[in-house]
Amino acid sequence: MPPPADIVKVAIEWPGAYPKLMEIDQKKPLSAIIKEVCDGWSLANHEYFALQHADSSNFYITEKNRNEIKNGTILRLTTSPAQNAQQLHERIQSSSMDAKLEALKDLASLSRDVTFAQEFINLDGISLLTQMVESGTERYQKLQKIMKPCFGDMLSFTLTAFVELMDHGIVSWDTFSVAFIKKIASFVNKSAIDISILQRSLAILESMVLNSHDLYQKVAQEITIGQLIPHLQGSDQEIQTYTIAVINALFLKAPDERRQVDVESNVDILDCPLTEMANILAQKQLRSIILTHVIRAQRAINNEMAHQLYVLQVLTFNLLEDRMMTKMDPQDQAQRDIIFELRRIAFDAESEPNNNSGSMEKRKSMYTRDYKKLGFINHVNPAMDFTQTPPGMLALDNMLYFAKHHQDAYIRIVLENSSREDKHECPFGRSSIELTKMLCEILKVGELPSETCNDFHPMFFTHDRSFEEFFCICIQLLNKTWKEMRATSEDFNKVMQVVKEQVMRALTTKPSSLDQFKSKLQNLSYTEILKIRQSERMNQEDFQSRPILELKEKIQPEILELIKQQRLNRLVEGTCFRKLNSRRRQDKFWYCRLSPNHKVLHYGDLEESPQGEVPHDSLQDKLPVADIKAVVTGKDCPHMKEKGALKQNKEVLELAFSILYDSNCQLNFIAPDKHEYCIWTDGLNALLGKDMMSDLTRNDLDTLLSMEIKLRLLDLENIQIPDAPPPIPKEPSNYDFVYDCN
């Protein structure tokens, strides 16, 4: 007879004693269970004790999380969180350097637990730590020379504990003094500082900026780009990552007004608006430094760095949003002059710009003719073409940049289309406006960066005006594709669709430079796009005849079973999931995998991202598949309802799913990518006997069905298919030959 659901069998350790095997009744109060354990070891004052997990997490057991205890869990009897917090609060104020160091080390470890953190914070522990940072550094200035390693470790543990405590969101960031901010900033501004201290200081500054507008202003007055750049030029990728994270945070929170900077003092203050900050970044050559020391460094870029580069890329392109959403004012002479300049460069490049000869009517007629040649929709008043947002004035900016910086190509495109028959001319003005709008959609200009995306493009870090250069390449591609398609004005939308496909396919190859991007586009001619489309249609060919449909119905269950087994096999291999919160991305991981008999899910926290599979025995927590009640996704997940910051992020919502079990228990996931999301939701639904409904399953089913049908329809009459593969031939006597694959 199986044991009652409320009874959990565990082992409990106590230093210096043999572990006890106990049955815990989950209906009993936790205090009663702790008293029972203490009585077994003859320990008085049971209220001074608590239970915690004996694994590397050391998290305390509370009434809130006690339902996470599973059969076979190893627990430890230890000092209660309140007692531990009180003792550490006293120990970190010890006059002995060794005792203080050991206490801070323990505090840094225990602060990860929210139960302990709450008790320590109740003792005003955060204030104590900030005072130690503000005054403790001066107090031990004289000891640095003789006790430098001890001093560095002490400060490192202090800052680590501070970061972990603040990470729980119990204390507001607005409570910190200017002196504390100055001290943290001083660690970042020092040329020689311990790596761990620098890392935590950068993490604290990032959190201050992201979580408090007042602190943003104070931090921005203490930190300059010039002081951050040396950290990017170093060889430690983690420090580089935190440095870019601080720059991104300052970028993200920069105000939209007060667009002036202190030029006279020649100080690159970051308490300035977006456009001014972008100018400062350009002056300090941040882009080229990142390109040289990060992107083109002789080492792989890890996921966290890729994410920060992606965020910087998004924030940089978001600077274009203001122009993208600004309509042209037809009465604004300065804006009208830009259109006059486009006409002058194309048709009057060798004449004087202020040539006023001829009557007014004649000049108007000439302008109208020229504006038609430039491809504007409104020939009389082209300013009206730029009143739609998006792309607004951004399209006109791009056209002017192309005309000035690629003048030969600009003149060639305009004159070339001027000489064509009307029905075959490619309208430069209309094309530029629609192309700008399309590129903004591709690069998601104006959207906030995703919490999980790592999709940065190295080529956008190779030029200070990367979007404008991107446009210049694409407008020439559009003109080339128009000619290859022999398009007319009625084919305009078709041409734009082909160009979008060409650009998207080239971007997926992640070209390292704009020249490489241009080269990729050269290989994606209209003819090549047609071949790719035809090939894809053939691969996805859907035969509609009745015998084929009957054959599909017959073999579909076999294919679905094959897909199901593949999904379950992937769950058996397991996946590493990243823990996310609203403060920042962190290198905290947990792993989950299915047992080989498909009856139990094993999961547990990891210290770092694993290399390969994680053994079952190293994962302490278990969840029987039979206990799973349901699998929910997206906004129905409990952790998406709790976290307001993540709830607003569409991409995170699309990767979230939860397992609901027992009464009010859940296991929450955020998949690393869409593929893993589909694998896990399919696999879990398969375990519950439900249909696999993901896009990946539909694609796999279509592909495998198509392959199976084509194999069965092959004419194999009089062809003997061997049972075993043919033997591998012997190696040749020499390799003095060349085989031309072309």
XYZ file of C-alpha atoms in Angstrom:
742
model
C 0.000 0.000 0.000
C 1.535 3.376 -0.996
C 2.278 5.864 1.819
C -0.112 8.829 2.327
C 0.559 11.812 0.045
C 1.223 14.066 3.056
C 4.027 11.850 4.414
C 7.536 12.563 3.094
C 10.543 10.360 3.923
C 13.735 12.361 4.443
C 17.174 12.152 6.047
C 18.183 14.818 8.594
C 21.805 15.628 9.501
C 23.248 17.231 12.637
C 26.993 17.913 13.035
C 28.686 15.225 15.147
C 25.715 12.839 15.061
C 24.482 10.046 12.824
C 21.824 11.185 10.332
C 18.223 10.343 11.166
C 15.696 8.860 8.768
C 12.311 10.433 9.417
C 8.817 10.590 8.060
C 7.597 14.201 7.927
C 3.886 14.827 8.089
C 3.260 17.875 5.913
C 0.022 18.563 7.798
C 1.930 19.235 11.015
C 3.233 22.745 11.766
C 6.898 23.122 10.867
C 7.726 24.193 14.431
C 6.336 20.875 15.726
C 8.507 18.922 13.285
C 11.623 20.877 14.325
C 10.788 20.234 18.020
C 10.484 16.525 17.291
C 13.889 16.509 15.579
C 15.513 18.471 18.432
C 14.003 16.116 21.040
C 15.527 13.171 19.195
C 19.000 14.665 19.728
C 18.177 16.052 23.184
C 18.529 19.668 22.039
C 16.773 22.328 24.117
C 15.233 25.576 22.844
C 13.909 24.189 19.573
C 12.796 27.708 18.560
C 16.481 28.533 17.957
C 16.733 25.832 15.284
C 15.550 25.401 11.697
C 15.789 22.935 8.821
C 17.625 23.660 5.589
C 18.553 21.771 2.445
C 21.859 19.947 2.792
C 22.816 20.597 -0.855
C 24.926 23.497 -2.109
C 21.965 25.912 -1.937
C 21.600 25.651 1.900
C 18.142 27.226 1.611
C 15.977 27.249 4.742
C 12.738 25.268 4.913
C 9.737 27.523 5.624
C 5.982 27.121 5.662
C 5.917 28.622 2.168
C 8.408 26.262 0.516
C 7.970 23.084 2.606
C 5.862 21.507 -0.166
C 9.031 21.365 -2.284
C 10.439 18.654 0.028
C 10.354 15.327 -1.805
C 10.983 11.750 -0.778
C 14.696 11.116 -0.384
C 15.588 14.759 0.324
C 18.526 15.300 2.669
C 17.942 18.068 5.222
C 20.159 19.600 7.875
C 19.234 20.831 11.354
C 20.864 24.208 11.840
C 20.621 27.506 13.651
C 17.425 29.426 12.881
C 17.603 32.304 10.368
C 16.932 34.870 13.116
C 19.700 33.465 15.349
C 22.117 33.161 12.436
C 21.408 36.725 11.318
C 21.929 38.035 14.875
C 25.222 36.173 15.264
C 26.562 37.312 11.881
C 25.445 40.877 12.589
C 27.678 40.814 15.667
C 30.555 38.879 14.089
C 31.014 41.256 11.142
C 31.597 44.051 13.658
C 34.384 42.121 15.392
C 37.668 43.898 16.027
C 39.549 40.809 14.791
C 40.319 40.982 11.083
C 40.267 37.178 10.717
C 36.914 36.855 12.509
C 35.427 39.694 10.460
C 36.663 38.128 7.207
C 35.191 34.711 8.061
C 31.873 36.302 9.082
C 31.617 38.282 5.826
C 32.376 35.133 3.844
C 29.506 33.307 5.607
C 27.232 36.315 5.099
C 27.935 36.399 1.348
C 26.931 32.725 1.119
C 23.821 32.871 3.336
C 22.448 36.074 1.785
C 21.250 34.132 -1.256
C 18.479 32.683 0.939
C 15.481 35.023 1.119
C 14.471 33.812 4.615
C 17.882 34.649 6.075
C 18.032 37.869 4.048
C 14.753 39.077 5.544
C 16.023 38.469 9.100
C 19.364 40.177 8.445
C 17.675 43.163 6.808
C 15.318 43.454 9.818
C 18.436 44.028 11.944
C 19.282 46.994 9.697
C 22.000 44.876 8.121
C 21.988 46.752 4.808
C 22.824 50.013 6.595
C 25.647 48.274 8.464
C 27.150 47.002 5.198
C 26.921 50.415 3.515
C 28.617 52.029 6.540
C 31.390 49.451 6.336
C 31.891 50.267 2.666
C 31.830 54.043 3.276
C 34.057 54.168 6.357
C 35.734 50.787 6.496
C 37.901 51.445 3.483
C 39.462 54.510 5.088
C 39.841 52.710 8.407
C 41.973 50.046 6.783
C 43.875 52.279 4.363
C 47.012 51.930 6.448
C 46.688 48.154 6.504
C 46.424 47.758 2.728
C 50.157 47.506 2.142
C 50.703 44.767 4.700
C 47.286 43.063 4.463
C 46.224 43.728 0.887
C 44.834 40.211 0.124
C 42.811 40.233 3.366
C 41.509 43.731 2.687
C 40.504 42.848 -0.890
C 38.687 39.678 0.194
C 36.885 41.531 2.968
C 35.578 44.217 0.619
C 34.697 41.609 -2.008
C 32.601 39.560 0.445
C 30.940 42.748 1.740
C 29.891 43.805 -1.758
C 28.813 40.246 -2.655
C 26.570 40.086 0.408
C 25.142 43.511 -0.443
C 24.333 42.445 -4.033
C 22.667 39.207 -2.891
C 20.594 40.965 -0.206
C 19.411 43.688 -2.583
C 18.594 41.094 -5.220
C 15.602 39.893 -3.160
C 13.809 43.226 -3.694
C 13.069 43.719 0.012
C 14.805 47.105 0.342
C 14.308 50.079 -1.988
C 17.331 51.317 -3.903
C 16.313 54.917 -3.198
C 17.578 54.732 0.400
C 21.324 54.978 -0.312
C 23.491 58.021 0.361
C 25.638 59.962 -2.064
C 28.705 58.924 -0.029
C 27.963 55.238 -0.711
C 27.487 55.887 -4.434
C 30.737 57.847 -4.574
C 32.572 55.015 -2.827
C 31.236 52.358 -5.222
C 32.039 54.623 -8.187
C 35.573 55.112 -6.855
C 36.190 51.353 -7.059
C 35.172 51.446 -10.738
C 37.261 54.538 -11.460
C 40.456 53.094 -9.950
C 42.982 51.867 -12.482
C 44.119 48.950 -10.304
C 41.448 47.157 -8.268
C 40.673 43.539 -7.409
C 38.634 41.854 -10.165
C 35.914 40.597 -7.808
C 35.498 44.076 -6.248
C 35.277 45.687 -9.677
C 32.723 43.127 -10.856
C 30.418 43.626 -7.876
C 30.798 47.405 -8.021
C 29.729 47.435 -11.659
C 26.768 45.171 -10.825
C 25.689 47.536 -8.019
C 25.922 50.604 -10.282
C 23.867 48.847 -12.961
C 21.150 47.985 -10.439
C 21.117 51.520 -9.024
C 20.594 53.016 -12.464
C 17.893 50.532 -13.491
C 15.915 50.699 -10.246
C 15.949 54.381 -9.276
C 15.710 57.581 -11.299
C 17.300 59.599 -8.486
C 20.217 57.192 -8.250
C 20.602 57.292 -12.036
C 21.311 61.012 -11.831
C 23.780 60.561 -8.984
C 25.605 57.662 -10.655
C 25.732 59.557 -13.946
C 27.575 62.389 -12.211
C 30.219 60.014 -10.826
C 30.900 57.747 -13.803
C 32.255 58.824 -17.178
C 32.734 56.915 -20.399
C 36.439 57.687 -20.226
C 36.651 55.860 -16.891
C 34.701 52.842 -18.165
C 36.627 52.360 -21.410
C 39.812 50.869 -19.798
C 37.677 48.025 -18.439
C 36.588 47.224 -22.023
C 40.186 47.170 -23.191
C 41.139 44.474 -20.678
C 41.113 40.733 -21.279
C 38.492 39.685 -18.698
C 35.242 39.083 -20.608
C 33.129 39.101 -17.426
C 34.362 42.594 -16.524
C 33.743 43.706 -20.116
C 30.204 42.300 -19.875
C 29.409 44.177 -16.652
C 30.922 47.359 -18.094
C 28.704 47.230 -21.192
C 25.760 46.431 -18.888
C 26.397 49.677 -16.962
C 26.625 51.652 -20.229
C 23.377 50.020 -21.408
C 21.647 50.888 -18.123
C 22.731 54.540 -18.393
C 21.656 54.545 -22.042
C 18.262 53.026 -21.206
C 17.493 55.510 -18.424
C 18.866 58.647 -20.118
C 16.222 61.433 -20.110
C 14.697 62.817 -23.275
C 15.115 66.490 -22.317
C 18.059 68.729 -21.274
C 20.029 67.915 -24.397
C 23.179 69.795 -23.429
C 26.472 68.609 -21.954
C 29.186 70.455 -20.090
C 31.445 71.214 -23.059
C 33.571 73.875 -21.374
C 34.833 71.516 -18.679
C 35.472 68.850 -21.343
C 33.941 66.207 -19.045
C 31.823 63.487 -20.617
C 29.050 63.557 -18.004
C 26.486 60.814 -18.546
C 23.650 62.783 -16.920
C 22.478 63.842 -20.357
C 19.802 62.884 -22.891
C 19.956 60.067 -25.383
C 21.215 61.953 -28.428
C 23.913 63.738 -26.447
C 25.007 60.498 -24.831
C 25.209 58.898 -28.277
C 27.522 61.743 -29.351
C 29.712 61.136 -26.291
C 29.924 57.423 -27.091
C 30.986 58.307 -30.633
C 33.611 60.790 -29.431
C 35.106 58.221 -27.082
C 35.176 55.654 -29.928
C 33.226 53.159 -27.846
C 32.052 51.286 -30.940
C 35.544 50.707 -32.320
C 36.840 49.686 -28.875
C 34.053 47.114 -28.502
C 34.710 45.876 -32.036
C 38.448 45.477 -31.422
C 38.557 44.199 -27.840
C 35.285 42.277 -27.586
C 33.801 41.184 -30.920
C 37.088 40.523 -32.733
C 39.009 39.314 -29.678
C 40.550 35.869 -29.977
C 37.912 34.155 -27.826
C 34.304 33.028 -28.059
C 31.587 35.451 -26.988
C 29.510 33.944 -24.172
C 25.720 34.247 -23.951
C 25.710 37.076 -21.417
C 28.105 39.189 -23.478
C 26.063 38.458 -26.618
C 22.962 39.665 -24.778
C 24.601 42.928 -23.662
C 25.866 43.579 -27.215
C 22.345 42.924 -28.490
C 20.924 45.395 -25.935
C 23.475 48.039 -26.952
C 22.607 47.445 -30.618
C 18.855 47.839 -29.909
C 19.345 50.982 -27.812
C 21.571 52.509 -30.491
C 18.986 51.893 -33.216
C 16.241 53.206 -30.933
C 17.891 56.623 -31.227
C 16.326 56.665 -34.694
C 12.799 56.447 -33.276
C 12.467 60.199 -32.804
C 13.143 60.897 -36.494
C 11.124 57.855 -37.533
C 8.036 59.215 -35.752
C 8.516 62.857 -36.822
C 6.318 64.046 -39.677
C 7.707 66.533 -42.158
C 6.333 70.035 -41.876
C 5.649 71.182 -45.471
C 6.020 74.798 -44.297
C 9.460 74.271 -42.696
C 11.998 75.800 -45.078
C 14.961 73.937 -43.534
C 13.255 70.615 -44.213
C 12.246 71.678 -47.722
C 15.877 72.600 -48.386
C 16.825 68.927 -47.927
C 14.550 68.008 -50.845
C 16.053 70.868 -52.893
C 19.498 69.461 -52.082
C 18.492 65.994 -53.332
C 17.340 67.544 -56.593
C 20.480 69.701 -56.894
C 22.868 66.753 -56.395
C 21.012 64.640 -58.951
C 20.443 67.193 -61.709
C 22.478 70.360 -61.007
C 25.692 68.908 -59.530
C 27.900 71.127 -61.704
C 25.781 74.295 -61.583
C 25.596 77.001 -58.943
C 23.124 76.131 -56.176
C 21.718 79.681 -56.084
C 21.035 79.981 -59.784
C 17.807 81.974 -59.968
C 17.638 82.408 -63.751
C 14.355 81.874 -65.563
C 10.788 82.758 -64.734
C 9.024 81.413 -61.650
C 6.600 79.337 -63.731
C 9.438 77.783 -65.696
C 11.331 76.907 -62.530
C 8.230 75.352 -60.959
C 7.674 73.265 -64.087
C 11.336 72.160 -64.028
C 11.144 71.257 -60.329
C 7.958 69.238 -60.870
C 9.614 67.326 -63.715
C 12.703 66.641 -61.618
C 10.684 65.528 -58.585
C 8.881 63.049 -60.811
C 12.255 61.719 -61.975
C 13.339 61.433 -58.313
C 10.395 59.086 -57.800
C 8.249 61.109 -55.414
C 4.522 60.367 -55.337
C 3.588 64.027 -54.960
C 5.466 65.771 -57.804
C 4.269 69.267 -56.927
C 5.016 69.138 -53.197
C 7.269 66.150 -52.319
C 7.208 67.180 -48.644
C 3.787 65.527 -48.424
C 5.442 62.123 -49.059
C 7.141 62.340 -45.638
C 4.044 63.022 -43.528
C 3.436 59.324 -42.839
C 4.987 57.806 -39.691
C 6.836 55.549 -39.663
C 9.245 56.237 -41.387
C 8.720 60.017 -41.223
C 11.827 62.192 -41.522
C 14.146 59.197 -41.134
C 13.537 58.286 -44.775
C 14.575 61.784 -45.907
C 17.686 61.591 -43.685
C 18.652 58.309 -45.336
C 18.134 59.701 -48.825
C 20.303 62.738 -48.091
C 23.045 60.542 -46.555
C 23.021 58.320 -49.651
C 23.147 61.343 -51.978
C 26.081 62.921 -50.115
C 28.195 59.899 -49.146
C 27.503 57.672 -52.169
C 26.961 60.410 -54.732
C 27.964 58.419 -57.814
C 25.611 55.547 -56.976
C 22.825 58.007 -56.159
C 23.163 59.918 -59.438
C 23.436 56.671 -61.412
C 20.209 55.239 -59.894
C 18.237 58.463 -60.417
C 19.420 59.087 -63.998
C 19.155 55.428 -64.940
C 15.500 55.339 -63.931
C 14.830 58.715 -65.529
C 15.748 57.303 -68.937
C 13.561 54.216 -68.690
C 10.023 53.904 -69.950
C 7.536 55.113 -67.346
C 6.162 51.668 -66.632
C 9.621 50.207 -65.842
C 11.204 52.997 -63.808
C 12.061 52.281 -60.173
C 10.811 55.311 -58.158
C 13.752 56.269 -55.933
C 11.714 58.454 -53.552
C 8.891 55.988 -52.960
C 11.367 53.082 -52.744
C 13.490 54.896 -50.145
C 10.470 55.648 -47.959
C 9.156 52.068 -48.039
C 12.642 50.593 -47.641
C 13.340 52.722 -44.559
C 10.060 51.574 -43.047
C 10.921 47.946 -43.823
C 14.436 48.170 -42.311
C 12.980 49.707 -39.139
C 10.605 46.746 -38.883
C 13.428 44.245 -39.406
C 15.610 45.881 -36.737
C 12.585 46.548 -34.470
C 13.407 50.220 -34.053
C 11.517 51.657 -31.088
C 10.993 48.347 -29.273
C 12.571 47.645 -25.882
C 15.294 44.982 -25.818
C 14.271 41.456 -24.867
C 15.412 39.888 -21.574
C 16.532 36.692 -23.312
C 17.652 37.611 -26.834
C 21.333 37.320 -27.863
C 20.824 38.258 -31.522
C 23.420 40.954 -32.163
C 24.969 41.586 -35.594
C 28.747 42.242 -35.650
C 28.478 44.273 -38.868
C 26.526 47.045 -37.100
C 29.561 47.663 -34.870
C 31.877 48.285 -37.842
C 30.611 51.765 -38.780
C 29.541 54.874 -36.842
C 26.593 55.372 -39.229
C 25.708 51.701 -39.587
C 21.958 52.171 -40.196
C 22.560 54.726 -42.946
C 25.157 52.456 -44.585
C 22.750 49.540 -44.208
C 20.155 51.607 -46.075
C 22.634 52.567 -48.817
C 23.442 48.917 -49.505
C 19.773 47.917 -49.504
C 18.564 50.744 -51.790
C 21.111 49.650 -54.385
C 19.936 46.067 -53.916
C 16.339 47.194 -54.452
C 17.237 48.925 -57.702
C 19.157 45.831 -58.883
C 16.285 43.482 -57.979
C 13.785 45.779 -59.730
C 15.756 45.449 -62.945
C 16.154 41.670 -62.562
C 12.390 41.304 -62.077
C 11.680 43.672 -64.996
C 9.155 45.202 -62.620
C 6.543 47.865 -63.283
C 4.846 50.175 -60.805
C 2.147 47.513 -60.256
C 4.871 45.108 -59.027
C 6.166 47.480 -56.332
C 4.937 45.399 -53.371
C 6.259 42.180 -54.930
C 9.706 43.738 -55.320
C 9.661 44.887 -51.687
C 8.792 41.346 -50.559
C 11.705 39.910 -52.519
C 14.093 42.547 -51.148
C 12.931 41.817 -47.607
C 13.601 38.117 -48.149
C 17.056 38.876 -49.562
C 17.941 41.097 -46.587
C 16.582 38.645 -44.010
C 18.425 35.688 -45.538
C 21.683 37.659 -45.649
C 21.275 38.781 -42.014
C 20.773 35.206 -40.790
C 24.344 34.408 -41.864
C 25.603 37.025 -39.346
C 28.098 38.778 -41.692
C 31.049 40.239 -39.811
C 31.163 43.451 -41.871
C 29.021 45.574 -44.174
C 31.178 44.512 -47.131
C 30.496 40.869 -46.293
C 26.786 41.670 -46.058
C 26.962 43.265 -49.504
C 28.732 40.175 -50.822
C 26.026 37.899 -49.393
C 23.375 39.971 -51.165
C 25.238 39.664 -54.454
C 24.791 35.889 -54.213
C 21.076 36.276 -53.440
C 19.897 37.551 -56.816
C 16.246 37.358 -57.832
C 17.021 34.194 -59.813
C 18.573 32.601 -56.725
C 15.575 33.583 -54.590
C 13.280 31.898 -57.137
C 15.400 28.738 -56.959
C 15.274 28.755 -53.153
C 11.516 29.277 -53.177
C 11.029 26.482 -55.705
C 13.209 24.144 -53.679
C 11.271 24.946 -50.508
C 7.974 24.401 -52.304
C 9.164 21.013 -53.543
C 10.307 20.029 -50.059
C 6.950 21.055 -48.616
C 4.939 19.759 -51.530
C 1.458 18.753 -50.509
C -0.048 16.109 -52.767
C -3.812 16.466 -52.750
C -4.893 13.341 -54.627
C -7.144 10.947 -52.691
C -4.717 7.972 -52.596
C -1.931 10.238 -51.276
C -4.225 11.693 -48.608
C -5.210 8.175 -47.533
C -1.535 7.196 -47.370
C -0.875 10.285 -45.234
C -3.612 9.344 -42.795
C -2.200 5.827 -42.554
C 1.395 6.783 -41.794
C 0.715 9.927 -39.720
C 0.331 8.022 -36.408
C 3.732 6.369 -36.983
C 5.358 9.751 -37.629
C 3.711 11.307 -34.552
C 4.962 8.425 -32.411
C 8.465 8.982 -33.811
C 8.272 12.699 -32.941
C 6.942 11.829 -29.473
C 9.881 9.486 -28.808
C 12.329 12.154 -29.973
C 10.785 14.702 -27.601
C 10.913 12.295 -24.663
C 14.526 11.392 -25.467
C 15.410 15.088 -25.374
C 13.716 15.434 -21.992
C 15.770 12.478 -20.759
C 18.934 14.317 -21.861
C 17.707 17.391 -19.976
C 18.139 21.152 -20.397
C 19.893 23.889 -18.466
C 17.555 26.798 -17.676
C 18.694 30.276 -16.647
C 17.192 31.985 -13.620
C 15.911 35.462 -14.443
C 14.714 38.342 -12.341
C 13.740 41.954 -12.911
C 17.069 43.354 -11.672
C 19.471 41.912 -14.203
C 20.456 38.757 -16.015
C 22.569 36.557 -13.776
C 24.700 33.491 -14.250
C 22.433 31.375 -12.054
C 21.263 28.124 -13.547
C 19.094 25.127 -12.814
C 18.813 21.840 -14.663
C 15.830 19.589 -15.327
C 15.688 16.161 -16.953
C 13.329 13.197 -17.235
C 14.266 9.805 -15.810
C 14.929 7.049 -18.400
C 11.725 5.255 -17.354
C 9.737 8.477 -17.978
C 8.264 8.440 -14.468
C 10.152 11.185 -12.602
C 11.443 14.697 -13.373
C 14.791 15.389 -11.661
C 15.796 19.021 -11.150
C 18.137 21.164 -9.083
C 20.242 24.328 -8.957
C 23.696 24.540 -10.541
C 26.618 26.788 -9.714
C 27.515 27.270 -13.384
C 26.358 26.340 -16.853
C 27.097 22.612 -17.362
C 29.216 21.098 -20.099
C 27.058 18.218 -21.331
C 24.452 16.257 -19.388
C 24.035 16.493 -15.608
C 23.722 13.101 -13.793
C 20.448 12.318 -12.030
C 22.133 11.820 -8.663
C 23.448 15.397 -8.653
C 19.899 16.773 -8.973
C 18.374 16.726 -5.483
C 14.721 17.501 -6.274
C 12.219 15.128 -7.826
C 8.711 15.444 -9.239
C 6.777 12.256 -10.129
C 5.101 12.566 -13.521
C 1.961 11.056 -11.965
C 1.662 14.151 -9.720
C 1.530 16.585 -12.650
C -1.926 18.114 -12.984
C -1.416 20.426 -15.957
C 1.082 22.338 -18.095
C 0.340 26.043 -18.681
C 2.142 28.506 -20.942
C 2.607 32.248 -21.475
C 0.555 34.665 -19.408
C -1.197 31.771 -17.627
C 2.072 30.899 -15.846
C 2.207 31.878 -12.152
C 5.685 33.436 -12.480
C 4.496 35.633 -15.351
C 1.637 36.935 -13.210
C 4.008 37.707 -10.320
C 6.803 39.496 -12.186
C 5.438 42.693 -13.669
C 8.672 43.546 -15.505
C 8.827 40.216 -17.272
C 5.091 40.145 -17.869
C 5.394 43.094 -20.213
C 8.077 41.402 -22.303
C 6.505 39.585 -25.225
C 9.525 37.372 -25.945
C 9.786 36.167 -22.339
C 6.057 35.396 -22.319
C 6.525 33.263 -25.424
C 9.228 31.189 -23.688
C 7.485 30.719 -20.321
C 5.739 27.522 -19.188
C 4.860 25.991 -15.819
C 4.104 22.535 -14.427
C 1.230 22.555 -11.929
C 1.147 19.755 -9.348
C -0.352 18.932 -5.945
C -2.617 21.641 -4.522
C -0.898 24.999 -5.106
C 2.580 23.956 -6.237
C 4.276 24.725 -9.515
C 7.608 24.347 -11.279
C 8.297 27.426 -13.401
C 10.409 27.515 -16.560
C 11.718 30.121 -18.993
C 13.165 28.243 -21.965
C 16.524 29.377 -23.384
C 15.003 29.633 -26.877
C 11.884 28.825 -28.912
C 13.213 25.408 -29.958
C 13.709 24.239 -26.359
C 10.300 25.686 -25.453
C 8.637 23.536 -28.128
C 10.649 20.438 -27.128
C 9.628 20.716 -23.459
C 5.971 21.650 -23.930
C 5.584 18.837 -26.488
C 7.361 16.327 -24.248
C 5.338 17.251 -21.161
C 2.059 17.091 -23.097
C 3.100 13.689 -24.461
C 3.747 12.470 -20.885
C 0.243 13.609 -19.928
C -1.293 11.873 -22.952
C -2.192 15.129 -24.677
C -1.586 16.269 -28.260
C 1.690 17.973 -29.166
C 0.581 21.339 -30.553
C 3.810 23.307 -31.067
C 4.955 24.876 -34.326
C 8.012 22.605 -34.213
C 5.808 19.505 -34.166
C 3.827 20.766 -37.157
C 7.021 21.476 -39.104
C 8.566 18.119 -38.176
C 5.355 16.310 -39.106
C 5.168 18.032 -42.500
C 8.839 17.335 -43.251
C 8.792 13.682 -42.170
C 5.450 12.992 -43.878
C 6.729 14.503 -47.123
C 9.948 12.448 -46.960
C 8.117 9.221 -46.119
C 5.578 9.671 -48.917
C 8.301 10.423 -51.477
C 10.228 7.338 -50.364
C 7.147 5.149 -50.683
C 6.366 6.547 -54.124
C 9.836 5.846 -55.488
C 9.905 3.372 -58.370
C 11.921 0.572 -56.741
C 10.839 -2.260 -59.028
C 13.683 -4.732 -59.674
C 15.901 -2.736 -57.314
C 17.200 -4.804 -54.423
C 17.626 -2.810 -51.214
C 20.402 -4.328 -49.055
C 19.734 -5.126 -45.414
C 23.151 -3.853 -44.346
C 25.033 -0.740 -45.497
C 27.784 -1.277 -48.079
C 31.336 -1.739 -46.732
C 33.628 1.251 -46.472
C 36.165 1.094 -49.322
C 39.885 0.858 -48.643
C 41.926 4.032 -48.576
C 43.550 4.927 -51.927
C 47.249 4.239 -52.424
C 47.851 7.966 -52.850
C 45.973 11.234 -52.701
C 47.464 12.829 -55.822
C 44.147 13.731 -57.343
C 41.657 16.589 -57.272
C 37.905 16.338 -57.456
C 36.225 19.478 -58.728
C 32.861 19.812 -56.966
C 31.782 22.409 -59.540
